[in-house]
PDB file of C-alpha atoms and ligand atoms in Angstrom:
ATOM      1  CA  MET A 110     -18.147  52.242 -63.599  1.00  0.00           C
ATOM      2  CA  SER A 111     -15.891  49.829 -61.968  1.00  0.00           C
ATOM      3  CA  GLY A 112     -12.394  50.917 -61.002  1.00  0.00           C
ATOM      4  CA  PRO A 113      -9.240  48.881 -60.675  1.00  0.00           C
ATOM      5  CA  ARG A 114     -10.030  48.365 -56.898  1.00  0.00           C
ATOM      6  CA  GLU A 115     -13.536  47.045 -57.587  1.00  0.00           C
ATOM      7  CA  ARG A 116     -12.191  44.677 -60.453  1.00  0.00           C
ATOM      8  CA  SER A 117      -9.484  43.256 -58.064  1.00  0.00           C
ATOM      9  CA  ARG A 118     -12.070  42.457 -55.272  1.00  0.00           C
ATOM     10  CA  ARG A 119     -14.357  40.649 -57.969  1.00  0.00           C
ATOM     11  CA  ASP A 120     -11.080  38.605 -59.079  1.00  0.00           C
ATOM     12  CA  LEU A 121     -10.465  37.832 -55.339  1.00  0.00           C
ATOM     13  CA  LEU A 122     -14.291  36.830 -54.999  1.00  0.00           C
ATOM     14  CA  THR A 123     -13.782  34.392 -57.641  1.00  0.00           C
ATOM     15  CA  GLY A 124     -10.480  33.081 -56.048  1.00  0.00           C
ATOM     16  CA  TRP A 125     -12.203  32.996 -52.630  1.00  0.00           C
ATOM     17  CA  PHE A 126     -15.188  30.662 -53.704  1.00  0.00           C
ATOM     18  CA  SER A 127     -12.772  28.459 -55.471  1.00  0.00           C
ATOM     19  CA  ALA A 128     -10.909  28.229 -52.165  1.00  0.00           C
ATOM     20  CA  LEU A 129     -14.109  27.651 -50.303  1.00  0.00           C
ATOM     21  CA  ARG A 130     -14.994  24.960 -52.496  1.00  0.00           C
ATOM     22  CA  ASP A 131     -11.852  23.215 -51.913  1.00  0.00           C
ATOM     23  CA  ALA A 132     -11.631  23.801 -48.262  1.00  0.00           C
ATOM     24  CA  THR A 133     -14.917  22.560 -47.670  1.00  0.00           C
ATOM     25  CA  GLY A 134     -14.072  19.052 -49.409  1.00  0.00           C
ATOM     26  CA  ALA A 135     -16.906  19.329 -52.035  1.00  0.00           C
ATOM     27  CA  ALA A 136     -14.299  18.289 -54.745  1.00  0.00           C
ATOM     28  CA  ARG A 137     -12.975  15.502 -52.570  1.00  0.00           C
ATOM     29  CA  GLY A 138     -16.284  14.177 -51.302  1.00  0.00           C
ATOM     30  CA  ALA A 139     -16.041  15.099 -47.770  1.00  0.00           C
ATOM     31  CA  PRO A 140     -18.951  16.094 -45.680  1.00  0.00           C
ATOM     32  CA  ARG A 141     -19.349  19.895 -46.183  1.00  0.00           C
ATOM     33  CA  LEU A 142     -18.495  21.858 -42.988  1.00  0.00           C
ATOM     34  CA  LYS A 143     -20.966  23.872 -40.970  1.00  0.00           C
ATOM     35  CA  PRO A 144     -20.168  27.624 -40.903  1.00  0.00           C
ATOM     36  CA  GLU A 145     -20.592  27.691 -37.397  1.00  0.00           C
ATOM     37  CA  GLU A 146     -17.640  25.076 -36.982  1.00  0.00           C
ATOM     38  CA  LEU A 147     -15.251  27.206 -39.056  1.00  0.00           C
ATOM     39  CA  LEU A 148     -12.701  29.418 -37.143  1.00  0.00           C
ATOM     40  CA  ARG A 149     -12.351  33.368 -37.341  1.00  0.00           C
ATOM     41  CA  PRO A 150      -8.975  34.486 -38.560  1.00  0.00           C
ATOM     42  CA  PRO A 151      -5.997  35.324 -35.937  1.00  0.00           C
ATOM     43  CA  GLY A 152      -6.641  38.483 -33.597  1.00  0.00           C
ATOM     44  CA  ALA A 153     -10.426  38.401 -34.394  1.00  0.00           C
ATOM     45  CA  LEU A 154     -12.120  40.586 -31.935  1.00  0.00           C
ATOM     46  CA  LYS A 155     -13.873  39.224 -29.002  1.00  0.00           C
ATOM     47  CA  PRO A 156     -16.743  38.755 -28.045  1.00  0.00           C
ATOM     48  CA  ASP A 157     -17.782  37.686 -31.734  1.00  0.00           C
ATOM     49  CA  GLU A 158     -20.198  40.145 -31.841  1.00  0.00           C
ATOM     50  CA  ALA A 159     -17.549  42.912 -31.764  1.00  0.00           C
ATOM     51  CA  PHE A 160     -15.881  41.212 -34.681  1.00  0.00           C
ATOM     52  CA  LEU A 161     -19.062  40.974 -36.817  1.00  0.00           C
ATOM     53  CA  ALA A 162     -19.554  44.560 -35.982  1.00  0.00           C
ATOM     54  CA  ALA A 163     -16.013  45.693 -37.345  1.00  0.00           C
ATOM     55  CA  CYS A 164     -15.457  43.179 -40.226  1.00  0.00           C
ATOM     56  CA  THR A 165     -16.420  44.596 -43.295  1.00  0.00           C
ATOM     57  CA  GLY A 166     -15.681  41.445 -45.338  1.00  0.00           C
ATOM     58  CA  CYS A 167     -13.378  43.370 -47.623  1.00  0.00           C
ATOM     59  CA  GLY A 168     -10.796  40.430 -47.866  1.00  0.00           C
ATOM     60  CA  ASP A 169      -7.772  42.122 -47.261  1.00  0.00           C
ATOM     61  CA  CYS A 170      -6.442  39.512 -44.723  1.00  0.00           C
ATOM     62  CA  ILE A 171      -6.893  36.630 -47.384  1.00  0.00           C
ATOM     63  CA  PRO A 172      -4.316  37.251 -50.165  1.00  0.00           C
ATOM     64  CA  VAL A 173      -1.584  38.306 -47.696  1.00  0.00           C
ATOM     65  CA  CYS A 174      -1.765  34.749 -46.001  1.00  0.00           C
ATOM     66  CA  PRO A 175       1.005  32.546 -47.378  1.00  0.00           C
ATOM     67  CA  THR A 176      -0.732  29.142 -46.885  1.00  0.00           C
ATOM     68  CA  ALA A 177      -4.068  30.336 -48.158  1.00  0.00           C
ATOM     69  CA  SER A 178      -5.486  29.372 -44.903  1.00  0.00           C
ATOM     70  CA  ILE A 179      -8.076  32.196 -44.725  1.00  0.00           C
ATOM     71  CA  ILE A 180     -11.182  31.671 -47.088  1.00  0.00           C
ATOM     72  CA  SER A 181     -14.208  33.819 -47.697  1.00  0.00           C
ATOM     73  CA  LEU A 182     -17.628  32.215 -46.605  1.00  0.00           C
ATOM     74  CA  GLU A 183     -20.878  33.776 -47.772  1.00  0.00           C
ATOM     75  CA  ARG A 184     -23.624  33.659 -45.107  1.00  0.00           C
ATOM     76  CA  GLU A 185     -27.012  33.454 -45.954  1.00  0.00           C
ATOM     77  CA  ASP A 186     -27.800  37.126 -45.645  1.00  0.00           C
ATOM     78  CA  GLY A 187     -24.798  37.547 -48.518  1.00  0.00           C
ATOM     79  CA  ARG A 188     -22.512  38.791 -46.000  1.00  0.00           C
ATOM     80  CA  LEU A 189     -18.710  37.656 -46.751  1.00  0.00           C
ATOM     81  CA  LEU A 190     -16.943  36.832 -43.737  1.00  0.00           C
ATOM     82  CA  PRO A 191     -13.111  35.501 -43.534  1.00  0.00           C
ATOM     83  CA  VAL A 192     -12.853  32.129 -41.925  1.00  0.00           C
ATOM     84  CA  ILE A 193     -10.426  29.211 -41.557  1.00  0.00           C
ATOM     85  CA  ASP A 194     -11.082  25.569 -42.153  1.00  0.00           C
ATOM     86  CA  PRO A 195      -8.201  24.038 -39.780  1.00  0.00           C
ATOM     87  CA  SER A 196      -8.776  20.782 -41.164  1.00  0.00           C
ATOM     88  CA  ALA A 197      -8.173  21.651 -44.839  1.00  0.00           C
ATOM     89  CA  ARG A 198      -5.586  24.515 -44.038  1.00  0.00           C
ATOM     90  CA  PRO A 199      -4.510  25.347 -40.883  1.00  0.00           C
ATOM     91  CA  CYS A 200      -3.208  28.564 -39.640  1.00  0.00           C
ATOM     92  CA  GLN A 201       0.704  28.467 -39.436  1.00  0.00           C
ATOM     93  CA  LEU A 202       0.918  31.281 -36.935  1.00  0.00           C
ATOM     94  CA  CYS A 203       3.213  33.272 -39.015  1.00  0.00           C
ATOM     95  CA  SER A 204       5.497  35.253 -36.803  1.00  0.00           C
ATOM     96  CA  ASP A 205       4.711  38.643 -38.254  1.00  0.00           C
ATOM     97  CA  LEU A 206       0.924  37.746 -38.455  1.00  0.00           C
ATOM     98  CA  PRO A 207       0.334  39.435 -41.810  1.00  0.00           C
ATOM     99  CA  CYS A 208      -3.395  38.814 -41.818  1.00  0.00           C
ATOM    100  CA  ILE A 209      -3.813  41.063 -38.974  1.00  0.00           C
ATOM    101  CA  ALA A 210      -1.443  43.779 -40.115  1.00  0.00           C
ATOM    102  CA  ALA A 211      -3.534  43.958 -43.434  1.00  0.00           C
ATOM    103  CA  CYS A 212      -6.901  44.506 -41.831  1.00  0.00           C
ATOM    104  CA  PRO A 213      -7.981  48.246 -42.378  1.00  0.00           C
ATOM    105  CA  ASP A 214     -10.854  47.876 -40.208  1.00  0.00           C
ATOM    106  CA  GLY A 215      -9.631  46.880 -36.688  1.00  0.00           C
ATOM    107  CA  ALA A 216     -11.598  43.588 -36.981  1.00  0.00           C
ATOM    108  CA  LEU A 217      -8.253  41.751 -36.213  1.00  0.00           C
ATOM    109  CA  ILE A 218      -5.950  42.916 -33.508  1.00  0.00           C
ATOM    110  CA  ASP A 219      -2.403  41.564 -32.539  1.00  0.00           C
ATOM    111  CA  PRO A 220      -2.672  39.845 -29.490  1.00  0.00           C
ATOM    112  CA  GLY A 221       0.936  40.101 -28.623  1.00  0.00           C
ATOM    113  CA  GLY A 222       2.444  37.365 -30.960  1.00  0.00           C
ATOM    114  CA  PRO A 223       1.342  34.125 -32.560  1.00  0.00           C
ATOM    115  CA  GLU A 224       1.978  32.268 -29.420  1.00  0.00           C
ATOM    116  CA  ARG A 225      -1.019  34.389 -27.900  1.00  0.00           C
ATOM    117  CA  VAL A 226      -3.434  33.857 -30.812  1.00  0.00           C
ATOM    118  CA  ARG A 227      -6.634  31.908 -29.778  1.00  0.00           C
ATOM    119  CA  LEU A 228      -8.488  30.561 -32.689  1.00  0.00           C
ATOM    120  CA  GLY A 229     -10.271  28.180 -30.611  1.00  0.00           C
ATOM    121  CA  ILE A 230      -9.086  25.059 -28.772  1.00  0.00           C
ATOM    122  CA  ALA A 231      -8.186  21.615 -29.441  1.00  0.00           C
ATOM    123  CA  LYS A 232     -10.155  18.648 -28.294  1.00  0.00           C
ATOM    124  CA  VAL A 233      -9.414  14.921 -28.508  1.00  0.00           C
ATOM    125  CA  GLU A 234     -12.274  12.568 -29.307  1.00  0.00           C
ATOM    126  CA  PRO A 235     -10.957   9.168 -27.358  1.00  0.00           C
ATOM    127  CA  LYS A 236     -13.557   7.229 -29.516  1.00  0.00           C
ATOM    128  CA  ARG A 237     -11.702   8.011 -32.419  1.00  0.00           C
ATOM    129  CA  CYS A 238      -7.956   8.431 -31.244  1.00  0.00           C
ATOM    130  CA  VAL A 239      -6.065   5.089 -31.774  1.00  0.00           C
ATOM    131  CA  THR A 240      -3.959   5.627 -28.667  1.00  0.00           C
ATOM    132  CA  PHE A 241      -6.916   5.174 -26.591  1.00  0.00           C
ATOM    133  CA  ARG A 242      -7.051   1.548 -28.153  1.00  0.00           C
ATOM    134  CA  GLY A 243      -3.471   0.831 -27.327  1.00  0.00           C
ATOM    135  CA  GLU A 244      -2.201   2.041 -30.943  1.00  0.00           C
ATOM    136  CA  VAL A 245       0.915   4.264 -31.188  1.00  0.00           C
ATOM    137  CA  CYS A 246       0.540   7.808 -32.768  1.00  0.00           C
ATOM    138  CA  ARG A 247       2.084  11.041 -32.176  1.00  0.00           C
ATOM    139  CA  SER A 248       1.005  12.835 -35.270  1.00  0.00           C
ATOM    140  CA  CYS A 249      -1.035  15.691 -33.479  1.00  0.00           C
ATOM    141  CA  TYR A 250       2.017  15.986 -30.727  1.00  0.00           C
ATOM    142  CA  ALA A 251       4.564  16.218 -33.573  1.00  0.00           C
ATOM    143  CA  ALA A 252       2.799  18.884 -35.452  1.00  0.00           C
ATOM    144  CA  CYS A 253       1.954  21.068 -32.639  1.00  0.00           C
ATOM    145  CA  PRO A 254       4.390  24.231 -32.574  1.00  0.00           C
ATOM    146  CA  TYR A 255       4.075  24.227 -28.634  1.00  0.00           C
ATOM    147  CA  PRO A 256       4.753  20.697 -27.682  1.00  0.00           C
ATOM    148  CA  ASP A 257       4.370  19.686 -23.896  1.00  0.00           C
ATOM    149  CA  ARG A 258       2.720  23.100 -23.439  1.00  0.00           C
ATOM    150  CA  ALA A 259      -0.319  23.107 -25.824  1.00  0.00           C
ATOM    151  CA  ILE A 260      -0.406  19.406 -26.341  1.00  0.00           C
ATOM    152  CA  LEU A 261       1.036  16.751 -24.007  1.00  0.00           C
ATOM    153  CA  LEU A 262       1.387  12.966 -24.353  1.00  0.00           C
ATOM    154  CA  ILE A 263       0.373  11.328 -21.122  1.00  0.00           C
ATOM    155  CA  GLY A 264       0.837   7.837 -21.191  1.00  0.00           C
ATOM    156  CA  GLY A 265       1.281   7.778 -25.000  1.00  0.00           C
ATOM    157  CA  ARG A 266      -2.222   9.813 -25.339  1.00  0.00           C
ATOM    158  CA  PRO A 267      -2.596  13.395 -26.290  1.00  0.00           C
ATOM    159  CA  LEU A 268      -3.915  15.931 -23.745  1.00  0.00           C
ATOM    160  CA  VAL A 269      -4.445  19.542 -24.787  1.00  0.00           C
ATOM    161  CA  GLY A 270      -3.221  22.233 -22.525  1.00  0.00           C
ATOM    162  CA  SER A 271      -6.093  24.543 -22.519  1.00  0.00           C
ATOM    163  CA  GLY A 272      -4.152  27.696 -21.308  1.00  0.00           C
ATOM    164  CA  ALA A 273      -1.349  27.352 -24.138  1.00  0.00           C
ATOM    165  CA  CYS A 274      -3.315  26.029 -27.182  1.00  0.00           C
ATOM    166  CA  THR A 275      -3.694  28.668 -30.009  1.00  0.00           C
ATOM    167  CA  GLY A 276      -6.049  26.697 -31.875  1.00  0.00           C
ATOM    168  CA  CYS A 277      -4.167  26.923 -34.982  1.00  0.00           C
ATOM    169  CA  GLY A 278      -5.455  23.485 -36.302  1.00  0.00           C
ATOM    170  CA  LEU A 279      -1.937  21.858 -37.162  1.00  0.00           C
ATOM    171  CA  CYS A 280      -2.848  18.778 -34.933  1.00  0.00           C
ATOM    172  CA  GLU A 281      -6.131  18.399 -36.446  1.00  0.00           C
ATOM    173  CA  HIS A 282      -4.353  18.748 -39.940  1.00  0.00           C
ATOM    174  CA  ALA A 283      -1.876  16.180 -39.191  1.00  0.00           C
ATOM    175  CA  CYS A 284      -4.456  13.587 -37.463  1.00  0.00           C
ATOM    176  CA  PRO A 285      -4.413  10.557 -39.885  1.00  0.00           C
ATOM    177  CA  GLU A 286      -7.945   9.578 -38.602  1.00  0.00           C
ATOM    178  CA  HIS A 287     -11.242  10.230 -40.674  1.00  0.00           C
ATOM    179  CA  PRO A 288     -13.194  11.605 -39.176  1.00  0.00           C
ATOM    180  CA  LYS A 289     -10.443  13.571 -37.263  1.00  0.00           C
ATOM    181  CA  ALA A 290      -9.590  12.415 -33.672  1.00  0.00           C
ATOM    182  CA  ILE A 291      -8.775  15.730 -32.728  1.00  0.00           C
ATOM    183  CA  HIS A 292     -10.296  19.062 -33.857  1.00  0.00           C
ATOM    184  CA  VAL A 293     -10.809  22.645 -33.042  1.00  0.00           C
ATOM    185  CA  ILE A 294     -13.706  24.128 -31.262  1.00  0.00           C
ATOM    186  CA  ALA A 295     -13.744  27.723 -32.595  1.00  0.00           C
ATOM    187  CA  GLU A 296     -13.184  30.343 -29.852  1.00  0.00           C
ATOM    188  CA  ARG A 297     -16.624  31.884 -30.151  1.00  0.00           C
ATOM    189  CA  ASN A 298     -17.972  28.358 -29.139  1.00  0.00           C
ATOM    190  CA  LEU A 299     -16.281  28.336 -25.958  1.00  0.00           C
ATOM    191  CA  VAL A 300     -17.139  29.778 -22.535  1.00  0.00           C
ATOM    192  CA  PRO A 301     -15.305  33.102 -22.065  1.00  0.00           C
ATOM    193  CA  GLY A 302     -12.720  32.544 -19.449  1.00  0.00           C
ATOM    194  CA  LEU A 303     -13.084  28.839 -18.996  1.00  0.00           C
ATOM    195  CA  ARG A 304     -12.079  27.746 -22.422  1.00  0.00           C
ATOM    196  CA  VAL A 305     -14.454  24.693 -22.492  1.00  0.00           C
ATOM    197  CA  PRO A 306     -16.917  24.195 -25.226  1.00  0.00           C
ATOM    198  CA  ARG A 307     -20.292  25.940 -24.595  1.00  0.00           C
ATOM    199  CA  ASP A 308     -22.309  22.933 -25.396  1.00  0.00           C
ATOM    200  CA  GLU A 309     -20.733  20.257 -22.918  1.00  0.00           C
ATOM    201  CA  TYR A 310     -20.789  23.365 -20.424  1.00  0.00           C
ATOM    202  CA  ASP A 311     -24.391  23.637 -20.768  1.00  0.00           C
ATOM    203  CA  ARG A 312     -24.955  19.998 -20.706  1.00  0.00           C
ATOM    204  CA  ARG A 313     -23.116  19.764 -17.280  1.00  0.00           C
ATOM    205  CA  GLY A 314     -25.820  22.101 -16.294  1.00  0.00           C
TER     206      GLY A 314
HETATM  207  S1  SF4 B  83      -1.055  33.993 -39.105  1.00  0.00           S
HETATM  208 FE1  SF4 B  83      -0.246  33.427 -41.218  1.00  0.00          FE
HETATM  209  S2  SF4 B  83      -1.004  31.446 -41.897  1.00  0.00           S
HETATM  210 FE2  SF4 B  83      -2.317  32.276 -40.106  1.00  0.00          FE
HETATM  211  S3  SF4 B  83      -4.069  33.339 -41.073  1.00  0.00           S
HETATM  212 FE3  SF4 B  83      -2.512  34.732 -40.764  1.00  0.00          FE
HETATM  213  S4  SF4 B  83      -1.532  35.023 -42.473  1.00  0.00           S
HETATM  214 FE4  SF4 B  83      -2.619  32.895 -42.572  1.00  0.00          FE
HETATM  215  S1  SF4 B  84      -9.288  42.441 -43.520  1.00  0.00           S
HETATM  216 FE1  SF4 B  84     -10.576  42.716 -41.566  1.00  0.00          FE
HETATM  217  S2  SF4 B  84     -12.293  43.670 -42.211  1.00  0.00           S
HETATM  218 FE2  SF4 B  84     -11.382  42.848 -43.893  1.00  0.00          FE
HETATM  219  S3  SF4 B  84     -12.281  40.634 -44.322  1.00  0.00           S
HETATM  220 FE3  SF4 B  84     -10.316  40.540 -43.110  1.00  0.00          FE
HETATM  221  S4  SF4 B  84     -10.947  40.819 -40.878  1.00  0.00           S
HETATM  222 FE4  SF4 B  84     -12.725  41.571 -42.117  1.00  0.00          FE
HETATM  223  S1  SF4 B  85      -2.892  21.422 -29.662  1.00  0.00           S
HETATM  224 FE1  SF4 B  85      -3.313  21.819 -31.661  1.00  0.00          FE
HETATM  225  S2  SF4 B  85      -4.581  23.619 -32.045  1.00  0.00           S
HETATM  226 FE2  SF4 B  85      -3.433  23.684 -30.268  1.00  0.00          FE
HETATM  227  S3  SF4 B  85      -1.604  24.791 -30.620  1.00  0.00           S
HETATM  228 FE3  SF4 B  85      -1.183  22.611 -30.677  1.00  0.00          FE
HETATM  229  S4  SF4 B  85      -1.378  22.118 -32.986  1.00  0.00           S
HETATM  230 FE4  SF4 B  85      -2.337  24.089 -32.421  1.00  0.00          FE
END
């Protein structure tokens, strides 16, 4: 027998899958995002293994997000996980972090305010960014909640400040280029402490 709570979960699931379809761009013909590129919600436990152990996939963090930035991803093993696609719906860094407050399982922990959220780090792709071809664009800089700290303009070109970047993805969302000339690398794909992408670090040897 299904109670009201179970029914509401089922309704939520339907909504999540619709949101996921939108967010992954299936409806607008964009390439499907790879699950490993999606971000965890704000405050997700680190290392990622700790988050995966704590998150039950209940989805309580999803409906409280005012911008529907958190969606549910079904993994190959059938497990549901909350994720953020910064290109489609970036995190707005709500001052009260309601997603974290809603988590009943301790999978999301307040890092000490939105400024200390670390979803990942933004990375500029010089080959795609028009400022590296001498054109003027300030879209990412203008979108960043922490200009001149998380993102700077040096000689008209964007430079990410790794110590202050929250990984919110507002810059990625604002970038007019396709594919995006700035994108967020998920925190779990960074070298702990260094905040550089693992694959780049490995290539450096
Ligand atoms: S901080 Fe706000 S916008 Fe960001 S995921 Fe949480 S509820 Fe959504
Ligand atoms: S509320 Fe917490 S346990 Fe539930 S899906 Fe979100 S992060 Fe996972
Ligand atoms: S640089 Fe981009 S991801 Fe980082 S805080 Fe600014 S808008 Fe957010």
